[in-house]
PDB file of C-alpha atoms in Angstrom:
ATOM      1  CA  MET A   1       5.121  31.537 -38.101  1.00  0.00           C
ATOM      2  CA  GLY A   2       5.776  30.796 -34.395  1.00  0.00           C
ATOM      3  CA  THR A   3       3.603  29.568 -31.552  1.00  0.00           C
ATOM      4  CA  PRO A   4       1.229  32.222 -30.177  1.00  0.00           C
ATOM      5  CA  ALA A   5       2.297  33.908 -26.989  1.00  0.00           C
ATOM      6  CA  PRO A   6      -0.747  32.737 -24.768  1.00  0.00           C
ATOM      7  CA  VAL A   7       0.063  29.082 -25.750  1.00  0.00           C
ATOM      8  CA  LEU A   8       3.651  29.623 -24.631  1.00  0.00           C
ATOM      9  CA  SER A   9       2.735  31.339 -21.428  1.00  0.00           C
ATOM     10  CA  PHE A  10       0.081  28.639 -20.585  1.00  0.00           C
ATOM     11  CA  ALA A  11       2.781  25.921 -21.098  1.00  0.00           C
ATOM     12  CA  ALA A  12       5.263  27.658 -18.853  1.00  0.00           C
ATOM     13  CA  VAL A  13       2.624  28.170 -16.175  1.00  0.00           C
ATOM     14  CA  ARG A  14       1.585  24.562 -16.459  1.00  0.00           C
ATOM     15  CA  ARG A  15       5.227  23.416 -16.022  1.00  0.00           C
ATOM     16  CA  ALA A  16       5.619  25.724 -13.055  1.00  0.00           C
ATOM     17  CA  GLY A  17       2.458  24.480 -11.537  1.00  0.00           C
ATOM     18  CA  LEU A  18       3.447  20.792 -11.883  1.00  0.00           C
ATOM     19  CA  ALA A  19       6.921  21.627 -10.419  1.00  0.00           C
ATOM     20  CA  ALA A  20       5.252  23.365  -7.426  1.00  0.00           C
ATOM     21  CA  LEU A  21       2.823  20.436  -6.929  1.00  0.00           C
ATOM     22  CA  VAL A  22       5.793  17.872  -6.895  1.00  0.00           C
ATOM     23  CA  MET A  23       7.669  20.028  -4.430  1.00  0.00           C
ATOM     24  CA  ALA A  24       4.580  20.354  -2.161  1.00  0.00           C
ATOM     25  CA  ARG A  25       4.085  16.567  -2.202  1.00  0.00           C
ATOM     26  CA  VAL A  26       7.807  16.008  -1.324  1.00  0.00           C
ATOM     27  CA  HIS A  27       7.628  18.556   1.505  1.00  0.00           C
ATOM     28  CA  ALA A  28       4.396  16.960   2.815  1.00  0.00           C
ATOM     29  CA  LEU A  29       5.960  13.457   2.627  1.00  0.00           C
ATOM     30  CA  LEU A  30       9.061  14.678   4.486  1.00  0.00           C
ATOM     31  CA  PHE A  31       7.008  16.478   7.141  1.00  0.00           C
ATOM     32  CA  LEU A  32       4.897  13.307   7.613  1.00  0.00           C
ATOM     33  CA  ALA A  33       7.982  11.105   7.842  1.00  0.00           C
ATOM     34  CA  VAL A  34       9.595  13.435  10.468  1.00  0.00           C
ATOM     35  CA  ALA A  35       6.364  13.759  12.463  1.00  0.00           C
ATOM     36  CA  THR A  36       5.863   9.998  12.544  1.00  0.00           C
ATOM     37  CA  ARG A  37       9.376   9.353  13.571  1.00  0.00           C
ATOM     38  CA  VAL A  38       9.244  12.088  16.303  1.00  0.00           C
ATOM     39  CA  THR A  39       6.000  11.062  17.817  1.00  0.00           C
ATOM     40  CA  TYR A  40       6.423   7.316  17.428  1.00  0.00           C
ATOM     41  CA  LYS A  41       9.375   6.285  19.525  1.00  0.00           C
ATOM     42  CA  ALA A  42       9.209   2.516  19.539  1.00  0.00           C
ATOM     43  CA  THR A  43      11.156  -0.440  18.329  1.00  0.00           C
ATOM     44  CA  ARG A  44      11.859  -1.134  14.744  1.00  0.00           C
ATOM     45  CA  GLN A  45       9.377  -4.033  14.776  1.00  0.00           C
ATOM     46  CA  GLY A  46       6.620  -1.582  15.786  1.00  0.00           C
ATOM     47  CA  PHE A  47       7.427   0.704  12.764  1.00  0.00           C
ATOM     48  CA  PHE A  48       7.320  -2.263  10.408  1.00  0.00           C
ATOM     49  CA  ASN A  49       3.999  -3.174  11.854  1.00  0.00           C
ATOM     50  CA  ILE A  50       2.700   0.233  11.004  1.00  0.00           C
ATOM     51  CA  LEU A  51       4.066  -0.015   7.488  1.00  0.00           C
ATOM     52  CA  TRP A  52       2.551  -3.520   7.085  1.00  0.00           C
ATOM     53  CA  SER A  53      -0.899  -2.257   8.219  1.00  0.00           C
ATOM     54  CA  VAL A  54      -0.741   0.676   5.682  1.00  0.00           C
ATOM     55  CA  VAL A  55       0.041  -1.788   2.927  1.00  0.00           C
ATOM     56  CA  PHE A  56      -2.726  -4.066   3.927  1.00  0.00           C
ATOM     57  CA  GLY A  57      -5.131  -1.095   4.186  1.00  0.00           C
ATOM     58  CA  PHE A  58      -4.339   0.142   0.766  1.00  0.00           C
ATOM     59  CA  ALA A  59      -4.714  -3.287  -0.670  1.00  0.00           C
ATOM     60  CA  THR A  60      -8.043  -3.689   1.054  1.00  0.00           C
ATOM     61  CA  LEU A  61      -9.260  -0.258  -0.386  1.00  0.00           C
ATOM     62  CA  ASN A  62      -8.134  -1.341  -3.777  1.00  0.00           C
ATOM     63  CA  ILE A  63     -10.054  -4.660  -3.464  1.00  0.00           C
ATOM     64  CA  LEU A  64     -13.152  -2.631  -2.420  1.00  0.00           C
ATOM     65  CA  SER A  65     -12.885  -0.439  -5.444  1.00  0.00           C
ATOM     66  CA  LEU A  66     -12.545  -3.588  -7.516  1.00  0.00           C
ATOM     67  CA  ALA A  67     -15.734  -4.839  -6.139  1.00  0.00           C
ATOM     68  CA  ALA A  68     -17.474  -1.585  -6.912  1.00  0.00           C
ATOM     69  CA  LYS A  69     -16.163  -1.658 -10.574  1.00  0.00           C
ATOM     70  CA  ARG A  70     -17.411  -5.132 -11.003  1.00  0.00           C
ATOM     71  CA  PHE A  71     -20.883  -3.682 -11.617  1.00  0.00           C
ATOM     72  CA  GLU A  72     -19.651  -1.777 -14.788  1.00  0.00           C
ATOM     73  CA  PRO A  73     -21.038  -3.636 -17.808  1.00  0.00           C
ATOM     74  CA  THR A  74     -18.149  -2.848 -20.145  1.00  0.00           C
ATOM     75  CA  ARG A  75     -15.322  -3.796 -17.735  1.00  0.00           C
ATOM     76  CA  ARG A  76     -13.520  -7.149 -18.155  1.00  0.00           C
ATOM     77  CA  GLY A  77     -10.519  -8.515 -16.333  1.00  0.00           C
ATOM     78  CA  PHE A  78      -8.191  -7.174 -13.613  1.00  0.00           C
ATOM     79  CA  THR A  79      -5.668  -4.395 -13.848  1.00  0.00           C
ATOM     80  CA  PHE A  80      -2.141  -5.031 -12.567  1.00  0.00           C
ATOM     81  CA  GLY A  81      -2.780  -3.006  -9.375  1.00  0.00           C
ATOM     82  CA  GLU A  82      -5.900  -5.006  -8.604  1.00  0.00           C
ATOM     83  CA  LEU A  83      -3.953  -8.283  -9.084  1.00  0.00           C
ATOM     84  CA  MET A  84      -1.171  -6.967  -6.734  1.00  0.00           C
ATOM     85  CA  ALA A  85      -3.829  -6.019  -4.110  1.00  0.00           C
ATOM     86  CA  VAL A  86      -5.357  -9.424  -4.241  1.00  0.00           C
ATOM     87  CA  GLY A  87      -1.829 -10.886  -4.002  1.00  0.00           C
ATOM     88  CA  VAL A  88      -1.043  -8.832  -0.983  1.00  0.00           C
ATOM     89  CA  VAL A  89      -4.203  -9.747   0.853  1.00  0.00           C
ATOM     90  CA  LEU A  90      -3.847 -13.406   0.178  1.00  0.00           C
ATOM     91  CA  ILE A  91      -0.119 -13.241   1.325  1.00  0.00           C
ATOM     92  CA  SER A  92      -1.165 -11.264   4.417  1.00  0.00           C
ATOM     93  CA  ILE A  93      -3.819 -13.782   5.387  1.00  0.00           C
ATOM     94  CA  PHE A  94      -1.316 -16.695   4.916  1.00  0.00           C
ATOM     95  CA  LEU A  95       1.271 -14.996   7.046  1.00  0.00           C
ATOM     96  CA  LEU A  96      -1.271 -14.077   9.706  1.00  0.00           C
ATOM     97  CA  THR A  97      -2.528 -17.716   9.818  1.00  0.00           C
ATOM     98  CA  TRP A  98       1.075 -18.990  10.141  1.00  0.00           C
ATOM     99  CA  GLU A  99       1.776 -16.510  13.016  1.00  0.00           C
ATOM    100  CA  MET A 100      -1.343 -17.413  14.831  1.00  0.00           C
ATOM    101  CA  LEU A 101      -0.550 -21.113  14.431  1.00  0.00           C
ATOM    102  CA  GLY A 102       2.858 -20.402  15.975  1.00  0.00           C
ATOM    103  CA  ILE A 103       1.215 -18.372  18.806  1.00  0.00           C
ATOM    104  CA  PHE A 104      -1.114 -21.117  19.765  1.00  0.00           C
ATOM    105  CA  HIS A 105       1.782 -23.747  19.668  1.00  0.00           C
ATOM    106  CA  ILE A 106       0.403 -25.694  16.810  1.00  0.00           C
ATOM    107  CA  LEU A 107       3.428 -24.970  14.688  1.00  0.00           C
ATOM    108  CA  PRO A 108       6.196 -26.234  14.498  1.00  0.00           C
ATOM    109  CA  LEU A 109       4.809 -29.756  14.284  1.00  0.00           C
ATOM    110  CA  LYS A 110       6.661 -32.121  16.641  1.00  0.00           C
ATOM    111  CA  ILE A 111       6.519 -35.837  15.777  1.00  0.00           C
ATOM    112  CA  ARG A 112       7.118 -37.998  18.845  1.00  0.00           C
ATOM    113  CA  ARG A 113       7.857 -41.800  18.792  1.00  0.00           C
TER     114      ARG A 113
END
């Protein structure tokens, strides 16, 4: 006895729907990349600043969700994504501090006799 026809058609429709979803996401990503590149004509450093701020923003959102999940009574420990978000924020704060110390001419330290 074989698989009923409605189950087979549902599986085919599901596969087609998932393929369409992936293609839509790829097209949206390509459109966003082209639109960003066309409208934002600046140096490479400026583009990396945008990428850095996006990474920092997503890490901050992940940490905020971590704080919201803290109130769940059955939840213990951190997930890998949450640990990565905390790490990115800590590294970002360290790099920002280092950059600010350089801007204010505190670094590099110069020892005079």
